[in-house]
XYZ file of C-alpha atoms in Angstrom:
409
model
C 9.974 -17.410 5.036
C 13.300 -15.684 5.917
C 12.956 -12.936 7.642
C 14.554 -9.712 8.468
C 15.423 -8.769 12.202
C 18.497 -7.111 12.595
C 17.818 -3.411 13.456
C 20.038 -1.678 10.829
C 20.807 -3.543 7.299
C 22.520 -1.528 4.807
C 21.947 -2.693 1.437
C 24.025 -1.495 -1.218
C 22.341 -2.321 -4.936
C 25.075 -2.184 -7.352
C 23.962 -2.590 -11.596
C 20.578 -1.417 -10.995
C 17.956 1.285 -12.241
C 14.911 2.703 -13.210
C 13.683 6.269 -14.206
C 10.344 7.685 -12.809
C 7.842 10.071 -14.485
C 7.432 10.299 -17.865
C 10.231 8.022 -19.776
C 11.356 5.638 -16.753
C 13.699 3.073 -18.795
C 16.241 6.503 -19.367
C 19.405 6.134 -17.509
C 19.945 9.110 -14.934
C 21.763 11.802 -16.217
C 25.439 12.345 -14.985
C 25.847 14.559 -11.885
C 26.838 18.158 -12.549
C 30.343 19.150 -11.457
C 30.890 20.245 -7.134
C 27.510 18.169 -7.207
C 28.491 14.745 -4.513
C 30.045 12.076 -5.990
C 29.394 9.306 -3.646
C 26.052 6.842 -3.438
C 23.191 8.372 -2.887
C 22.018 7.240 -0.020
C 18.554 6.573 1.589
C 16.904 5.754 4.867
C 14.186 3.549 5.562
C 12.858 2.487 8.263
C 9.956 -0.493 7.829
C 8.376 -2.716 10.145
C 9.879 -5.995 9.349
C 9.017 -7.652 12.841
C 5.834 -7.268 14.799
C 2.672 -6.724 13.622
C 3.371 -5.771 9.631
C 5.911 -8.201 9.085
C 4.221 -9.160 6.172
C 3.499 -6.457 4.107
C 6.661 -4.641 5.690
C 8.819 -6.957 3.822
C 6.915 -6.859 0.511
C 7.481 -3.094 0.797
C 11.107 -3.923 1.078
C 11.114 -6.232 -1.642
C 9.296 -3.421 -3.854
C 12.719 -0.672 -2.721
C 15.037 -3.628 -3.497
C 13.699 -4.029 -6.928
C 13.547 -0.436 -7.892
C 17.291 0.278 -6.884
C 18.558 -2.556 -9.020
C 16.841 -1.595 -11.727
C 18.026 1.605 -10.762
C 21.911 0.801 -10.298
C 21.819 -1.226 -13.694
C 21.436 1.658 -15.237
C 24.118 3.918 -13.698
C 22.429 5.266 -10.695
C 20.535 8.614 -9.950
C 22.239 11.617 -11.897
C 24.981 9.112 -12.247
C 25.632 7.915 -8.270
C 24.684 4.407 -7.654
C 21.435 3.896 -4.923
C 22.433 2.337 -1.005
C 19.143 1.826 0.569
C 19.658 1.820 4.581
C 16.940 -0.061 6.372
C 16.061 -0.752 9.545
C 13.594 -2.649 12.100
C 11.167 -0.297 13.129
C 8.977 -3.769 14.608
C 5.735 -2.272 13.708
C 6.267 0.783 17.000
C 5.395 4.087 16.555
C 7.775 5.187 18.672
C 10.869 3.269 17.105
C 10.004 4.505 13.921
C 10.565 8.103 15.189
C 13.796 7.195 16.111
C 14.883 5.112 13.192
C 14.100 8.379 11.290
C 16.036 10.799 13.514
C 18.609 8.620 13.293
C 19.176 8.245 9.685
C 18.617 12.001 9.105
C 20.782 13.283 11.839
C 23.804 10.416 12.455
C 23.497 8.414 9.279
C 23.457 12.120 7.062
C 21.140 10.256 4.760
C 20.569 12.348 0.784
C 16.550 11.140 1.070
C 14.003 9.241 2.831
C 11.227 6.687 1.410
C 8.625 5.814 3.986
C 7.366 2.755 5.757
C 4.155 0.669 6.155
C 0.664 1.320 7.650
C -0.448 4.762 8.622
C 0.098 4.229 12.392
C 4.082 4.346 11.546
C 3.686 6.754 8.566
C 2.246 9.692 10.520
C 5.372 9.972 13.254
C 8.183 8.862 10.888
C 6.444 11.935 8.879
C 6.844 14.088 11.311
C 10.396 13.636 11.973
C 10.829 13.899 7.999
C 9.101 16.912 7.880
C 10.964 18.358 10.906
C 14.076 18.374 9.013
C 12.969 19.609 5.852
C 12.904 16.593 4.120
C 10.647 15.269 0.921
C 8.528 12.189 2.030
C 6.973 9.671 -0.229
C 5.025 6.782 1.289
C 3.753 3.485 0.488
C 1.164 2.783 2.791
C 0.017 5.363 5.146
C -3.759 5.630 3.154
C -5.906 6.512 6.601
C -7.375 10.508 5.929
C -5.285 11.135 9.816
C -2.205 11.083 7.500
C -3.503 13.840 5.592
C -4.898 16.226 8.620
C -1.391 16.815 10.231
C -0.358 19.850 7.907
C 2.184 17.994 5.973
C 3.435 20.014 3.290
C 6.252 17.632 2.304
C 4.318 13.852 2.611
C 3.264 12.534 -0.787
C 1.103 8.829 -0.908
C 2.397 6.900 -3.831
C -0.783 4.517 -4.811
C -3.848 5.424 -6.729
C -6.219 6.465 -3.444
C -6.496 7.112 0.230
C -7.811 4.417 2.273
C -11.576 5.977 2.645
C -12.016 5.802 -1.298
C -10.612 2.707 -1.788
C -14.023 0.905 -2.618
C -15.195 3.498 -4.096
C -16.065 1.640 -7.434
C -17.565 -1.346 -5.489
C -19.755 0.725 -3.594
C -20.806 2.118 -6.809
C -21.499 -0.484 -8.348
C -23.689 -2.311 -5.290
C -25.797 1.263 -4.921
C -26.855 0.790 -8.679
C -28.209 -2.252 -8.206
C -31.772 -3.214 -8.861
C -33.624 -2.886 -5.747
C -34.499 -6.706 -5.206
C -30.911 -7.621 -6.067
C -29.210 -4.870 -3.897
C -27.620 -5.796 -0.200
C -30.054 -5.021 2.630
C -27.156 -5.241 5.841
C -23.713 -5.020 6.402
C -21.679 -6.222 9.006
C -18.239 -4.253 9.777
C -14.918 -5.695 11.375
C -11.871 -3.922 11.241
C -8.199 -4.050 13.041
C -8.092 -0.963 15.076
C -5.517 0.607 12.779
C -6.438 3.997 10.740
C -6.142 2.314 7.029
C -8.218 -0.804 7.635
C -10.612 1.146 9.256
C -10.565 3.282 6.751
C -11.125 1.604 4.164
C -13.835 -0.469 5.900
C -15.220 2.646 7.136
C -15.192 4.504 3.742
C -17.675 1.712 2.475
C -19.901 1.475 5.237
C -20.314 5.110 5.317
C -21.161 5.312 1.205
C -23.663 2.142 1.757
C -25.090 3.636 4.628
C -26.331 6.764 3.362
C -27.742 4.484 0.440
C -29.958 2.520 3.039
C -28.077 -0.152 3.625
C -28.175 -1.104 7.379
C -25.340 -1.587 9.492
C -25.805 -4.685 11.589
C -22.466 -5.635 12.847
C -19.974 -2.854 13.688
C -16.654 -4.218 15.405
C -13.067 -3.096 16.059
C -9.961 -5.589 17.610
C -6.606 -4.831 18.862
C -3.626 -5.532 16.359
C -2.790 -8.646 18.636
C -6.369 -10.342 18.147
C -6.094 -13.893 17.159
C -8.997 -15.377 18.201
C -12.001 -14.101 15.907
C -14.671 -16.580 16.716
C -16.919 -14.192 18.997
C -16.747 -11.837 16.064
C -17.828 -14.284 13.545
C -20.497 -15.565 15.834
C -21.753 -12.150 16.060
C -21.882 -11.658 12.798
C -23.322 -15.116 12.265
C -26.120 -13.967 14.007
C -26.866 -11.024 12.077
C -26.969 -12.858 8.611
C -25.814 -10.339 6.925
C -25.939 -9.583 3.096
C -22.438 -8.695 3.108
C -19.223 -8.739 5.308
C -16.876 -6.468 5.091
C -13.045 -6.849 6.766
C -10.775 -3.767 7.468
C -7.786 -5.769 7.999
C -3.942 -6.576 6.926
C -3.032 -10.350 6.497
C -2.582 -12.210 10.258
C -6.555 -11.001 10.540
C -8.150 -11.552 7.119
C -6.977 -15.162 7.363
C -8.332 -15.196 11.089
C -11.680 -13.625 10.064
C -12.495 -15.732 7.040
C -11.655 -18.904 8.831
C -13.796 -18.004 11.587
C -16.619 -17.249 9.675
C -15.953 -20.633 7.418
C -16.300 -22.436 10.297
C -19.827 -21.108 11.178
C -20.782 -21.805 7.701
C -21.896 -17.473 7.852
C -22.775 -17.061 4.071
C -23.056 -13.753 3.285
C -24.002 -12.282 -0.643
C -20.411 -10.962 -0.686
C -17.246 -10.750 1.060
C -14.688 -7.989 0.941
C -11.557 -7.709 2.833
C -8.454 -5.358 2.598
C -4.943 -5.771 2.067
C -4.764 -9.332 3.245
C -6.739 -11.207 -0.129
C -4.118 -9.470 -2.571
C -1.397 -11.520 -1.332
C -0.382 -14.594 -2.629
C -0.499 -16.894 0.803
C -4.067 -15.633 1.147
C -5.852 -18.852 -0.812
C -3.355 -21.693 0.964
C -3.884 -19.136 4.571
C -7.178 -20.052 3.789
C -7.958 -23.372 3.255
C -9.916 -22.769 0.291
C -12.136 -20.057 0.909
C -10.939 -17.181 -1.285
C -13.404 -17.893 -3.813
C -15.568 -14.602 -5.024
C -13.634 -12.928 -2.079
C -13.351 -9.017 -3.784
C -10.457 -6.389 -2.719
C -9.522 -3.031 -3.502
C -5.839 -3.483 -5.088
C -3.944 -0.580 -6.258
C -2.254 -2.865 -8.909
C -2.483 -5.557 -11.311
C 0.755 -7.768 -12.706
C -1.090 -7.755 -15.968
C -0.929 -4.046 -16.189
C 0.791 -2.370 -18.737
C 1.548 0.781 -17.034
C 4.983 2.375 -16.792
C 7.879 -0.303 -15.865
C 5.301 -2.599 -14.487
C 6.327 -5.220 -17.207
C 9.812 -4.823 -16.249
C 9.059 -4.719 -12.351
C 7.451 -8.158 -12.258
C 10.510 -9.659 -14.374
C 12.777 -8.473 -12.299
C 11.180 -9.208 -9.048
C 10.798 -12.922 -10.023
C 14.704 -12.877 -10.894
C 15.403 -11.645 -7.560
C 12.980 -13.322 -5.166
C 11.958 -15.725 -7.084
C 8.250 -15.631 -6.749
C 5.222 -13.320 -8.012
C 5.272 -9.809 -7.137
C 2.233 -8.299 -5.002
C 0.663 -5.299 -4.503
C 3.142 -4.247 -1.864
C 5.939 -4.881 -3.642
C 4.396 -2.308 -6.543
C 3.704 0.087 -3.458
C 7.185 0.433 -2.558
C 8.485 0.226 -6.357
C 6.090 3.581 -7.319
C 7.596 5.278 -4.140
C 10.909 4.818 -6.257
C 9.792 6.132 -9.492
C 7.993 9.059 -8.080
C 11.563 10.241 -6.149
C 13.443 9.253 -9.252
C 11.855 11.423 -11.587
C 11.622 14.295 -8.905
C 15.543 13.661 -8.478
C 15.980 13.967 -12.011
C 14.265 17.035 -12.851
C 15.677 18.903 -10.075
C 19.253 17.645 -11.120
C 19.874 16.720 -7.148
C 19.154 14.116 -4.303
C 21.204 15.752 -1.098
C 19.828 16.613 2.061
C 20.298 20.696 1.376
C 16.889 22.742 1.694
C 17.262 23.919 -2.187
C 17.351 20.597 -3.261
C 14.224 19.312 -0.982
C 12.508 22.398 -1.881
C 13.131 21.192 -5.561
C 12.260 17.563 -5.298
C 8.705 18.982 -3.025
C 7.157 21.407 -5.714
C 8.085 19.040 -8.677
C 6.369 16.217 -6.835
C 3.493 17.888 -5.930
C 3.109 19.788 -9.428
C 3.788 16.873 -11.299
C 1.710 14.031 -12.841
C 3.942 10.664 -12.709
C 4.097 7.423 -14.583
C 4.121 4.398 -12.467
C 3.445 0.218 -12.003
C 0.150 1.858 -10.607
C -0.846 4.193 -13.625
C -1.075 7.962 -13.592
C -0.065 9.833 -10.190
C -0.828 13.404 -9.342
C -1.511 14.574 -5.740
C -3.769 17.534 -4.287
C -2.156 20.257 -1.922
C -2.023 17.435 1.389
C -0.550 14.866 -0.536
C -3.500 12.658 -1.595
C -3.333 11.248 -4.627
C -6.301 12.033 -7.284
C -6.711 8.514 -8.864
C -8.789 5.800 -7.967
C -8.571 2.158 -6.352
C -9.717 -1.204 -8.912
C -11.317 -4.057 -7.584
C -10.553 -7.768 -7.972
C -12.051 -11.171 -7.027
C -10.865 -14.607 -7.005
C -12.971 -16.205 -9.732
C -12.352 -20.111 -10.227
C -9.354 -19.663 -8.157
C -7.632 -16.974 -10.110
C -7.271 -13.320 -9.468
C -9.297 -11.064 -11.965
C -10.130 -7.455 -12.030
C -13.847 -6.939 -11.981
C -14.232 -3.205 -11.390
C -13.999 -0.778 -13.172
C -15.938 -2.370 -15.828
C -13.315 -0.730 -18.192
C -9.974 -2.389 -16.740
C -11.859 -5.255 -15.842
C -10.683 -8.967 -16.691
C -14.212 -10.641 -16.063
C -17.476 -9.735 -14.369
C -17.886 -9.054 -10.826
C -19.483 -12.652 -9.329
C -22.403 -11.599 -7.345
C -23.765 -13.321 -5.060
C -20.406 -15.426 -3.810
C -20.732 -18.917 -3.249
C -21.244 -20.450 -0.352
C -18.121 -21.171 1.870
C-alpha cells in the first residue's frame, strides 16, 4: 500500500462537499461581504509513518472524502476546503510542532485532529493554546478528557472506557452456568487500547469475573508468543486485546498457534479493518469489536460517504475513514451556523459553544457532547460470523445474534 511520508502535503480538494448537522447534502451558504475570500484552509497533522500508519491514513482517507464532497458543492460559506497535512510519525513531540506550525507560520482558518490519544492530548494543547476549536477522531482514552480542555470535542459515539459497554452487558446477564468465569487482559501500552480493554475488565470484574491474565507491551512489541503462552496457561473463558492493527494480528496469531481456545475473543480497533481476516490467516471467525460504525448504516451522509470513498480509493471504507469523515461534518455545520471558519477569537468562540450545545447528524448517528468534550452516545458491537461482518449488539441495530461460545481456532 502507498504510503504517505513526506512531512508537509498540501492537498487542495477542488468540486467537493458536504454539510454537517442537521441537513448535510445543503451546499454552504455564500460568505458574507469583508468576510475572506480565499480557501479555507485547515491543518492536520496525522501519524502517517511509525506506529499508526495504519489507521493514520484511514483517518486521512476519511478528511479527503469529506472535503470533496465538500468542494463539489461550493465549499464552506462558499470558499472551497485545502486540507494541509503533515507527518507527525506517530511522536508526541512532532505533533506539537506540526500544530504550532500550522497555527502560527501556515495562518491556518481551523484545525481537525489526529490519531490515538497519545498524539491527541499535546496537539490539543497547542490547539487550545491559541484559542482554537478542536475536533478529534481518535483520542477516546478518559486522560484526553482530564486536561481541562474547554475547546476539544471527540467525534465518535463513546470514549474508549465505554466502548464495550453493551458487550459487557450482555455477558453479566448471562445465566450463571453459561456466563465467563476468567478473563485474561493484553493491551498496547497506549491510553485508548487500554482503555477500552480496561473499561471491560473493570465492568466484568466487579461482576465476579476473575482476572487471570493482566499484561501491557510497548508500541514496538512484535513478538507476542510469551504473552499467548501466558495466557495459554490460564485457559481463560475469554481474551480480551487492547490493541490497534500491527498487535491484534500479532496477538491472535500467537494465540492460534497455541491452539488457546477461549469462549470469546474481543479485540479493538485492529478486527474492524478490512486486512484483519487475510492478516490473519483465517482466524477472525466469532472475533467481536466495538465499532463506532457500520457501512450499512443509514445515518446522515453515510450512504453517500461509502460511494464516494470507493470512487476515490477504490476499496471499502472502514471505521477510520467514518472517524475522520464525522470530524468534517461536526466543523461543517458549526462553520455554518456561525457564518465563519477564520482563526479570529469571535469566530472560535462561535464554532466552540455551537459545537458543544449542539446535537449533530453524522456517518456515526446522533452526536452531542458533555461539558469535557465526551460524547453521550454509545459504541455497537460486531463479529465476524461465517466470514462476514455483522452487528450483534445492541440487539436493536443488530444484523444477527451474537455467536457465543466462538469456535475453536
Amino acid at each position: 500500500m502507498a504510503r504517505l511520508i513526506s512531512r508537509l502535503v498540501i492537498i487542495s480538494m477542488c468540486g467537493l462537499a458536504l454539510t454537517a448537522c442537521a441537513k448535510t447534502d445543503e451546499p454552504g451558504a455564500a460568505p458574507s461581504p469583508g468576510q475572506p475570500q480565499g480557501p479555507v484552509r485547515i491543518g492536520i497533522s496525522l501519524p502517517l509513518t511509525g506506529d499508526f500508519s495504519e489507521p493514520g491514513k484511514g483517518i486521512q482517507e476519511g478528511y479527503q472524502v469529506w472535503a470533496d464532497r465538500v468542494n463539489a458543492k461550493g465549499g464552506l460559506l462558499g470558499r472551497k476546503v485545502e486540507l494541509i497535512f503533515r507527518d507527525d510519525a506517530s511522536d508526541p513531540n512532532r505533533v506539537s510542532s506540526d500544530y504550532e506550525s500550522l497555527i502560527t507560520q501556515d495562518k491556518v482558518d481551523l484545525v481537525f485532529g489526529p490519531f490515538s490519544s497519545r498524539l491527541v492530548i499535546p496537539a490539543a494543547k497547542v490547539a487550545e493554546s491559541y484559542g482554537m476549536v478542536f475536533v478529534e477522531p481518535a483520542g477516546a482514552a478518559k486522560e484526553v478528557f482530564e486536561q481541562g480542555f474547554k475547546r476539544l470535542f471527540y467525534a465518535a459515539p463513546a470514549i474508549a472506557d465505554d466502548h464495550y459497554d453493551y458487550l459487557a452487558d450482555h455477558l453479566i446477564k448471562l445465566p450463571e452456568d453459561q456466563r465467563p468465569k476468567t478473563a485474561a487482559y493484553a493491551s498496547l501500552d497506549d491510553p485508548f487500547a487500554q482503555g477500552t480493554a480496561y473499561g471491560l475488565r473493570d465492568r466484568l470484574a466487579e461482576a465476579g469475573i476473575k482476572t487471570v491474565v493482566d499484561e501491557v507491551y510497548p508500541p514496538e512489541t512484535t513478538d507476542f508468543s510469551p504473552i499467548a503462552a501466558k495466557i495459554a496457561a490460564a485457559k481463560p473463558d475469554l481474551v480480551v486485546g487492547g490493541t490497534q492493527f500491527e498487535d491484534s494480528v500479532g496477538l491472535v496469531r500467537a494465540l492460534q498457534e497455541l491452539k488457546v481456545q477461549p469462549k470469546l475473543a474481543a479485540f479493538s480497533t485492529g478486527p474492524t479493518l478490512a486486512e484483519f481476516p487475510d492478516a490473519v490467516k483465517g482466524a477472525a471467525e466469532h472475533i467481536v469489536s466495538p465499532v463506532g460504525w457500520s457501512a450499512a448504516s443509514t445515518f446522515t451522509g453515510n450512504e453517500e460517504m461509502v460511494r464516494r470513498y470507493k470512487e476515490m480509493f477504490g476499496g471499502a471504507a472502514n471505521e477510520d475513514a467514518a472517524n475522520g469523515y464525522t470530524v468534517g461534518q461536526i466543523v461543517e455545520a458549526a462553520v455554518t451556523a456561525a457564518g465563519c471558519a477564520d482563526p479570529g477569537k469571535e469566530c472560535q468562540d462561535k464554532l466552540t459553544e455551537h459545537i458543544r450545545q449542539g446535537t449533530f447528524d453524522t456517518v456515526v448517528g446522533p452526536l452531542s457532547f458533555d461539558d469535557k468534550g465526551r460524547p453521550e452516545q454509545a459504541h455497537m458491537i460486531q463479529q465476524y460470523v461465517d466470514g462476514k461482518i455483522e452487528i450483534v449488539l445492541p440487539e436493536q441495530a443488530g444484523t444477527a445474534d451474537l455467536v457465543y461460545p466462538k469456535q475453536a481456532w
